[in-house]
Amino acid sequence: MPTLMIDDRKITVEPGTTVMQAADRLGIFIPRFCYHPGLSAVGSCRMCMVEVEKIPKLQTACTTPVVEGMVVHTYTEQVMDARRSVLEFLLINHPLDCPICDKAGECYLQDDYMEYARYTPRYKETRWKKRKVHILGPTIVMDEERCVLCSRCVRFLQEVTGKQRLGIFERGARSVLSTFPGQTLTDPYCGNIVDLCPVGALTDRTFRFQQRVWMLRRGESICPYCARGCNIAVDYNERSDVQINDRRVYRFRPRFNPKVNGHWICDRGRYAYRFIDDARRLREPMLREGKRLVPSGWERTLKRVARRIREVLDTFGPEGMGLILLPSVTIGTARRVRKLFVDDLGLTRIATGPSIDPEADEDSILLRRDRFPNRGGLVAAGFPDGDPGAVTEGVLRGWATGKIKLLYVIGDDLPRFFEETSSFSIPSAGGILILQRSMEGPEDDFARMLLPSAMTAETAGSFVNFEGEEQTFSAVLPPLEEALPDEEILGRLSLLLGLKGEEACRHENSVEEEQG
Amino acid sequence: MKKDRISQKRLNFPERLYLAEILRGLWITGKHFFRNFLMHIGRALGVVKKRRGAVTIQYPEECRPIPAGYRARHRLLRREDGSPKCVACMMCPTICPANCIHIRAAESPDPTIEKYPVEFRINLDRCVMCGFCVEACPVDAIRMDTGVVEMSASDREEFVTVLDFLLDSKPAKNPV
């Protein structure tokens, strides 16, 4: 275990660690462009130069392994001069686009220039004009002038996804990053290269020009779009327009967690940020009156739901009611469903959503075939393990044949679920379908009651991912308009059903507060 | 006790009697009254032609000229080809202490411009006329030199100035 000194601070690290990693562990920041902890170190940008005693020349911190007794200085005159010179070199062709650049506010070049460089430029020659808008793929757009050729994106595609589509072409000052001829960036992970880019050369076409990063607030959540449960940061604006008070989520970005997703997230999860403020979100509780669904407020709707449940249970017994709980809900919701519907009401026809779709794409990086984030959590809450598909088919068959008079569905991503479950149909016998979820769907036409629930970013709870990792998250945003978290809806419902359990009492207070 | 930093001038004896001061005040008022009175009669009879009829300004027919640096209602500048000079960098809404500027940016068809505002609203209802937006603008696209200081409306919506209106606003003609 070599021990070394960095800026007069001692640290002992494993052999093979680089100076950069040791400094990061000490909290000493060494500026960098090409180094990224998730990629191989190439030492090409020369920004991380540090002075090592007994070595006459400066060394790149990202590629120099530590040696016993090493003494490193990261803030000497010589180091500062090197940093200034590197920045002067990088800024030869880098235009001062900060007002229009999407990366302004989180750009390394901008930060480092303010920190180390502020020089009078000496470059007198004509600057190279390159392509400002070079579309690399459906989601990525490239500005060749801004690129500092750090090759992070090239290495990402090479090392992480294994599909090399990017390369650096031409020589010297003419060098540009581009895709190989005839190829476009269609990788399911290529959104990560936008986060990776230390400057604003690669930008996201969906985020481009939408919002300046300093206006965004960052919240931490878990991606609910597959069984992996990647850690994400939710960048949102509380009031994108002060005059109309609308909040909006602008992007999802990965959050480092070595146990789950490492540094990356897939594009499916990344671009799911759009669902949160989507026009198809359910905004208020609805009741069917005649042919139409009409907004009717929480109290009235839930009273109606409770009355229908009571009627069905009294007439047909617990066999007359079915419940589908999709594994997109939190463990807390699952526990509450178990207490309310199984323990208190005695329901037996409970299903936990379709089985895993064998045709969905899955890879060895992050994507999982199972699209639901909390299958493990449902087991933890006391729902049976095993093939959930067969049970769900059974409940749906019971519903289709009219044995189940009332079907209560909790959880999101129903459109996909019903598309894949062919046996779903609407019984002519006038069964009651109650949907508790956050997005509109084609089944809404058959629903008697719609209960808008909050999305993952709007709720607190925990998920258990496919590897058994339990991850707790808190609410980033308040629910959209009238929507409520699933737990809250079920708490209110259990009160109306006259079931005052321990948990229901807690919610009773909150309901009273609101009424008062 | 905090010491009063404004040192008051001590009144001398005739001033402390007040009588002389009252008369002096009456003299000033009366002087203007009779001057206006005679000048207006003179103008009505055609005797006085060159000089003004009154010492006061006949607002709103007549306005005082506005100094060159005076912060009046905003306007946006255009490029030579007529497109807005603004690049929608959002510096002005960022600095605005009253949160009265709203910009929505979009990709410009011209790749050398890249970004342009499709929506630019200033809510004059909220604006505190601090001029920070003008200071913050990196491309000199916004100015407060229209000379328009009288802003009144019967509806709140009328206080919201939009992109085209701001672009079409003209600078004040002859500031002092």
XYZ file of C-alpha atoms in Angstrom, chain A:
516
model
C 0.000 0.000 0.000
C 1.914 3.057 -1.177
C 1.709 6.214 0.874
C 2.145 9.545 -0.843
C 1.892 13.236 -0.125
C -0.353 15.479 -2.197
C -0.150 19.163 -1.322
C 1.235 18.336 2.128
C -1.507 15.844 2.856
C -0.723 12.195 3.365
C -2.809 9.398 1.849
C -2.402 5.657 1.566
C -3.978 4.027 -1.470
C -4.016 0.671 -3.212
C -1.196 0.008 -5.657
C -2.158 0.949 -9.209
C -4.169 3.989 -8.166
C -3.385 7.098 -10.162
C -2.469 10.459 -8.711
C -5.777 11.840 -9.966
C -7.794 9.203 -8.100
C -5.766 9.749 -4.924
C -6.283 13.509 -5.164
C -10.007 13.042 -5.762
C -10.179 10.917 -2.651
C -8.513 13.690 -0.670
C -10.901 16.236 -2.127
C -8.114 18.051 -3.958
C -9.494 19.034 -7.327
C -7.211 18.734 -10.315
C -8.759 20.251 -13.454
C -9.374 17.806 -16.283
C -10.982 17.445 -19.687
C -10.219 13.958 -20.954
C -10.198 12.120 -17.630
C -13.442 10.547 -16.480
C -13.598 7.989 -13.678
C -15.782 5.701 -15.762
C -13.453 5.600 -18.765
C -9.852 4.687 -19.438
C -7.300 7.422 -18.825
C -5.411 8.599 -21.890
C -3.783 11.808 -20.709
C -4.477 13.616 -23.944
C -5.752 16.984 -22.777
C -2.707 17.814 -20.580
C -4.905 19.824 -18.253
C -4.226 17.712 -15.169
C -0.468 18.348 -15.096
C 1.019 18.217 -11.625
C 4.487 18.594 -10.249
C 6.043 15.449 -8.806
C 9.205 15.879 -6.809
C 12.333 14.335 -8.362
C 10.714 14.278 -11.827
C 11.985 17.230 -13.847
C 8.928 17.586 -16.092
C 5.298 17.959 -15.133
C 3.273 14.761 -15.144
C -0.349 14.064 -16.078
C -2.155 13.170 -12.866
C -4.653 10.941 -14.620
C -2.116 8.467 -16.012
C 0.634 8.567 -13.387
C 0.334 5.683 -10.950
C 1.239 6.348 -7.356
C 4.551 5.187 -5.934
C 5.596 4.832 -2.312
C 6.956 8.104 -0.982
C 5.779 10.234 -3.900
C 5.430 13.951 -3.224
C 2.953 15.731 -5.492
C 2.219 19.430 -5.730
C -0.923 20.511 -7.575
C -0.804 24.236 -7.102
C 2.698 25.510 -7.843
C 3.708 28.311 -10.158
C 4.853 25.840 -12.794
C 1.563 23.916 -12.649
C -0.482 27.084 -12.922
C 1.569 28.160 -15.901
C 0.935 24.799 -17.568
C -2.786 25.065 -16.972
C -2.865 28.577 -18.350
C -0.994 27.477 -21.443
C -3.230 24.462 -22.023
C -6.291 26.687 -21.805
C -4.752 29.211 -24.139
C -4.162 26.400 -26.591
C -7.669 24.979 -26.241
C -9.248 28.369 -26.648
C -7.499 29.059 -29.949
C -10.406 27.653 -31.873
C -13.008 27.514 -29.183
C -15.487 30.321 -29.848
C -16.844 32.358 -26.942
C -20.312 30.997 -27.433
C -21.250 31.003 -23.772
C -24.463 33.016 -24.349
C -25.794 30.425 -26.778
C -24.011 27.331 -25.516
C -26.113 24.836 -23.609
C -23.218 23.886 -21.407
C -22.697 27.399 -20.076
C -22.909 27.183 -16.333
C -21.571 23.643 -16.147
C -18.693 23.849 -18.618
C -15.207 22.898 -17.464
C -13.577 25.262 -19.910
C -15.566 28.197 -18.609
C -14.833 27.338 -14.995
C -11.157 26.661 -15.578
C -10.670 29.806 -17.582
C -12.067 31.890 -14.749
C -9.985 29.954 -12.252
C -6.605 29.749 -13.912
C -6.346 31.454 -17.222
C -7.515 35.031 -17.771
C -4.710 35.958 -20.132
C -4.348 38.283 -23.066
C -4.573 36.089 -26.137
C -1.443 35.914 -28.246
C -2.944 34.065 -31.176
C -3.071 36.315 -34.213
C -3.729 33.857 -37.022
C -7.108 33.252 -38.587
C -9.225 30.849 -36.631
C -10.638 27.722 -38.195
C -14.297 27.944 -38.969
C -15.945 24.581 -38.597
C -19.486 23.314 -38.689
C -21.640 24.811 -35.970
C -24.571 22.466 -36.300
C -23.588 18.955 -37.226
C -26.345 16.477 -36.486
C -24.791 13.207 -35.359
C -27.934 11.311 -34.578
C -31.567 11.608 -33.580
C -30.694 13.026 -30.184
C -27.188 14.413 -30.503
C -26.001 17.532 -32.234
C -22.358 18.508 -32.522
C -20.629 21.875 -32.668
C -17.219 21.210 -34.168
C -15.731 24.537 -33.164
C -16.356 23.969 -29.490
C -14.824 20.499 -29.332
C -11.587 20.235 -27.354
C -10.866 16.730 -28.688
C -10.762 15.112 -25.283
C -12.109 11.877 -26.844
C -14.328 11.055 -23.888
C -17.251 10.357 -26.203
C -15.120 8.185 -28.465
C -13.898 6.163 -25.521
C -17.380 5.894 -24.069
C -18.747 4.262 -27.197
C -15.647 2.096 -27.477
C -15.413 0.938 -23.892
C -18.899 1.069 -22.452
C -21.292 0.246 -25.251
C -18.740 -1.481 -27.468
C -20.191 0.048 -30.614
C -17.638 2.459 -31.886
C -19.349 4.982 -34.080
C -17.312 8.092 -33.337
C -13.771 8.991 -34.233
C -11.492 11.985 -34.511
C -10.648 12.770 -38.098
C -8.186 15.100 -39.886
C -4.965 16.354 -38.397
C -3.752 19.185 -36.186
C -5.931 22.273 -36.031
C -8.314 20.716 -38.539
C -9.157 17.769 -36.299
C -12.846 17.170 -35.887
C -14.928 14.662 -34.069
C -17.390 12.894 -36.295
C -19.203 9.666 -36.884
C -17.698 7.114 -39.208
C -18.897 7.624 -42.764
C -22.485 6.592 -43.278
C -23.177 6.050 -39.599
C -25.350 7.898 -37.148
C -25.447 7.788 -33.385
C -28.382 5.571 -32.590
C -26.952 3.793 -29.596
C -29.404 3.332 -26.693
C -26.795 4.920 -24.408
C -25.532 7.786 -26.512
C -27.293 10.378 -24.355
C -24.447 9.873 -21.903
C -21.926 11.469 -24.211
C -23.712 14.774 -23.742
C -23.129 14.560 -19.996
C -19.584 13.390 -20.627
C -18.625 16.225 -22.939
C -16.671 18.662 -20.754
C -17.528 21.560 -23.050
C -20.613 22.310 -25.098
C -19.578 20.483 -28.242
C -22.117 17.699 -27.958
C -25.568 18.832 -27.011
C -28.870 17.118 -26.585
C -31.406 17.992 -29.233
C -34.310 17.725 -26.824
C -32.695 19.893 -24.179
C -30.936 22.265 -26.534
C -31.923 25.876 -25.898
C -34.775 24.878 -23.639
C -33.352 26.243 -20.440
C -30.113 27.591 -19.005
C -28.628 25.180 -16.508
C -28.311 27.714 -13.711
C -32.052 28.102 -13.655
C -32.557 24.416 -12.986
C -32.814 22.802 -9.615
C -31.577 19.289 -9.092
C -33.474 16.593 -7.287
C -32.522 12.982 -6.758
C -34.743 10.100 -7.711
C -34.748 6.589 -9.107
C -35.547 5.768 -12.717
C -38.752 3.717 -12.788
C -38.527 2.455 -16.353
C -36.874 -0.917 -15.889
C -35.906 -3.365 -13.182
C -32.423 -1.858 -12.854
C -33.546 1.216 -10.924
C -30.797 3.541 -12.068
C -30.030 6.523 -9.884
C -31.034 9.711 -11.627
C -30.866 13.412 -11.045
C -34.025 15.273 -12.007
C -33.293 18.747 -13.333
C -36.365 20.862 -13.109
C -37.499 24.410 -12.905
C -40.028 25.296 -10.271
C -41.382 28.157 -12.287
C -40.252 28.187 -15.885
C -42.385 31.272 -16.329
C -42.984 33.374 -13.284
C -46.111 34.817 -14.745
C -47.932 31.546 -15.208
C -46.283 29.569 -12.441
C -45.662 26.380 -14.348
C -43.100 23.927 -13.110
C -41.344 21.767 -15.641
C -38.849 18.931 -15.696
C -36.156 19.517 -18.301
C -33.895 16.509 -18.116
C -32.805 13.371 -16.331
C -29.152 12.730 -15.777
C -27.342 9.782 -14.252
C -26.234 9.845 -10.647
C -23.200 7.770 -9.779
C -23.948 4.602 -7.854
C -21.359 1.824 -8.225
C -23.800 -0.821 -7.004
C -26.544 -0.124 -9.519
C -25.796 1.869 -12.624
C -22.268 3.196 -12.321
C -21.966 6.488 -14.131
C -24.546 5.925 -16.861
C -28.211 5.652 -17.685
C -29.872 4.460 -20.871
C -31.672 6.767 -23.270
C -35.035 5.170 -22.575
C -34.839 6.334 -19.007
C -33.178 9.619 -19.883
C -35.882 10.765 -22.254
C -38.679 9.611 -19.992
C -38.448 13.007 -18.264
C -41.030 14.169 -20.770
C -43.763 12.027 -19.219
C -43.742 14.021 -16.005
C -45.297 17.155 -17.458
C -46.898 15.426 -20.398
C -50.254 16.564 -21.704
C -51.486 12.993 -21.237
C -51.034 13.107 -17.492
C -54.192 12.643 -15.485
C -54.752 15.837 -13.612
C -57.852 15.352 -11.526
C -60.076 12.554 -10.251
C -62.832 11.660 -12.661
C -66.151 9.911 -12.342
C -68.208 8.469 -15.140
C -71.520 10.181 -15.605
C -73.358 8.722 -18.525
C -70.905 8.455 -21.371
C -68.465 11.027 -20.151
C -65.848 11.153 -17.454
C -66.250 14.321 -15.445
C -63.841 15.876 -12.962
C -65.345 15.417 -9.565
C -62.869 16.122 -6.785
C -61.159 13.656 -4.509
C -63.750 13.401 -1.840
C -66.695 12.663 -4.077
C -64.748 10.254 -6.273
C -63.271 8.286 -3.401
C -66.634 8.090 -1.644
C -68.068 6.604 -4.810
C -65.182 4.162 -5.090
C -65.629 3.080 -1.478
C -69.363 2.648 -1.948
C -68.902 0.507 -5.057
C -66.316 -1.661 -3.318
C -68.639 -2.161 -0.352
C -71.574 -3.012 -2.633
C -69.603 -5.565 -4.603
C -68.111 -7.142 -1.498
C -71.482 -7.320 0.231
C -73.250 -8.837 -2.771
C -70.628 -11.105 -4.282
C -68.101 -11.517 -1.488
C -64.356 -11.065 -1.926
C -64.469 -13.236 -5.056
C -66.354 -10.521 -6.877
C -63.510 -8.044 -6.802
C -60.166 -8.273 -8.549
C -57.076 -6.173 -8.098
C -54.061 -5.681 -10.282
C -51.089 -4.088 -8.612
C -48.393 -3.270 -11.114
C -44.811 -3.438 -9.854
C -44.334 0.228 -10.664
C -45.541 1.232 -7.209
C -43.343 1.688 -4.167
C -42.965 -0.824 -1.380
C -44.995 1.421 0.901
C -47.901 1.351 -1.541
C -47.614 -2.395 -1.902
C -47.721 -2.850 1.885
C -50.761 -0.644 2.126
C -52.524 -2.526 -0.655
C -51.780 -5.751 1.143
C -53.151 -4.437 4.433
C -56.229 -2.816 2.931
C -57.322 -5.316 0.303
C -55.921 -8.617 1.547
C -55.888 -8.349 5.335
C -58.925 -6.129 5.854
C -61.176 -6.862 2.891
C -60.078 -10.448 2.280
C -59.492 -10.233 -1.457
C -58.018 -13.298 -3.120
C -57.944 -12.327 -6.762
C -54.857 -10.186 -6.671
C -52.375 -10.092 -9.515
C -49.105 -8.253 -9.848
C -48.954 -7.407 -13.502
C -47.746 -9.193 -16.591
C -44.738 -11.427 -16.616
C -41.502 -10.290 -18.127
C -41.728 -9.688 -21.824
C -39.222 -12.053 -23.451
C -39.025 -9.982 -26.613
C -38.052 -6.731 -24.939
C -34.488 -5.627 -25.392
C -31.989 -6.347 -22.701
C -28.251 -5.958 -22.665
C -25.358 -6.532 -20.358
C -24.907 -2.831 -19.639
C -28.029 -1.542 -17.951
C -31.257 -2.303 -19.801
C -33.448 -5.003 -18.308
C -36.188 -6.958 -19.979
C -38.417 -6.505 -16.966
C -39.860 -3.031 -17.365
C -41.101 -2.697 -13.808
C -38.840 -1.248 -11.150
C -40.220 -2.894 -8.051
C -41.033 -6.555 -8.590
C -38.762 -7.435 -5.675
C -40.487 -4.870 -3.497
C -43.849 -6.505 -4.066
C -42.422 -9.783 -2.836
C -41.008 -7.965 0.173
C -44.477 -6.587 0.880
C -45.910 -10.078 1.005
C -47.129 -10.720 -2.522
C -46.295 -14.168 -3.901
C -43.141 -14.677 -5.884
C -43.272 -16.727 -9.065
C -44.739 -16.157 -12.490
C -47.081 -13.216 -12.122
C -48.268 -13.463 -15.704
C -50.453 -16.517 -15.152
C -52.183 -14.976 -12.135
C -52.799 -11.780 -14.045
C -54.237 -13.738 -16.942
C -56.537 -15.462 -14.461
C -57.793 -12.204 -13.026
C -58.300 -10.759 -16.486
C -60.175 -13.876 -17.555
C -62.391 -13.583 -14.500
C -63.021 -9.974 -15.429
C -63.755 -10.803 -19.055
C -66.197 -13.557 -18.161
C -67.997 -11.371 -15.668
C -67.044 -13.303 -12.544
C -65.160 -10.304 -11.291
C -67.557 -7.417 -11.010
C -65.069 -4.792 -9.961
C -61.488 -4.506 -11.126
C -59.154 -2.110 -9.375
C -55.856 -1.419 -11.153
C -53.031 0.381 -9.362
C -49.867 1.406 -11.082
C -48.437 2.939 -14.167
C -47.426 1.909 -17.607
C -50.782 0.433 -18.350
C -50.860 1.239 -22.041
C -47.986 -1.144 -22.608
C -49.457 -3.661 -20.237
C -52.777 -3.844 -21.994
C -51.227 -3.891 -25.418
C -49.262 -6.937 -24.417
C -52.058 -8.620 -22.568
C -54.337 -9.625 -25.377
C -57.002 -11.146 -23.182
C -58.060 -7.824 -21.733
C -61.556 -6.971 -22.775
C -64.534 -5.169 -21.404
C -67.362 -7.335 -20.155
C -70.783 -6.362 -21.339
C -72.190 -7.157 -17.911
C -71.225 -3.654 -16.767
C -68.255 -4.448 -14.580
C -66.696 -1.563 -12.758
C -63.145 -0.670 -13.771
C -61.244 1.644 -11.437
C -57.900 2.930 -12.623
C -55.401 4.515 -10.299
C -52.465 5.746 -12.311
C -50.800 8.814 -13.720
C -51.128 8.681 -17.503
C -54.150 8.612 -19.765
C -54.648 5.472 -21.774
C -57.058 3.766 -24.135
C -58.679 1.887 -21.242
C -59.892 5.153 -19.781
C -62.884 4.835 -22.081
C -64.069 1.867 -20.051
C -63.142 3.116 -16.610
C -65.789 4.188 -14.149
C -63.368 6.049 -11.933
C -59.966 7.528 -12.644
C -57.716 8.289 -9.720
C -54.668 10.310 -10.781
C -51.586 9.206 -8.934
C -48.226 10.914 -8.711
C -45.229 9.765 -10.719
C -42.041 8.424 -9.209
C -40.304 11.789 -9.192
C -43.281 13.185 -7.298
C -43.378 10.535 -4.586
C -41.200 9.198 -1.837
C -40.704 5.517 -1.287
C -38.418 2.677 -2.125
C -37.881 0.163 -4.905
C -36.094 -3.158 -4.837
C -34.250 -3.751 -8.070
C -33.704 -7.094 -9.790
C -30.482 -7.648 -7.878
C -32.237 -7.162 -4.551
C -30.840 -3.699 -3.940
C -33.340 -1.608 -2.000
C -33.181 2.063 -2.863
C -35.083 4.785 -1.076
C -35.929 8.057 -2.734
C -37.782 11.176 -1.762
C -40.149 13.345 -3.736
C -38.461 15.869 -6.005
C -41.550 17.745 -7.106
C -45.061 18.149 -5.809
C -47.598 16.041 -7.741
C -49.041 17.598 -10.856
C -52.242 19.487 -10.159
C -54.709 17.269 -8.272
C -52.718 14.051 -8.442
C -51.788 12.357 -5.180
C -49.234 9.719 -4.237
C -50.632 6.185 -4.307
C -50.166 5.768 -0.589
C -52.196 8.839 0.160
C -55.034 7.755 -2.134
C -55.173 4.339 -0.501
C -55.023 5.900 2.957
C -58.012 8.096 2.216
C -59.834 5.172 0.668
C -59.291 2.941 3.674
C -60.712 5.684 5.883
C -63.797 5.923 3.714
C -64.166 2.164 3.837
C -64.286 2.508 7.579
C -61.025 0.701 8.186
C -59.134 2.624 10.777
C -55.895 0.825 11.028
C -52.760 2.213 12.494
C -51.633 3.692 9.203
C -55.072 4.963 8.292
C -55.172 7.046 11.455
C -52.072 8.857 10.371
C -53.761 9.853 7.152
C -56.952 10.767 8.905
C -55.166 13.726 10.399
C -53.982 14.962 7.048
C -57.445 14.630 5.530
C -58.984 16.582 8.369
C -56.394 19.271 8.071
C -57.260 19.727 4.450
C -60.952 19.884 5.091
C -60.494 22.317 7.948
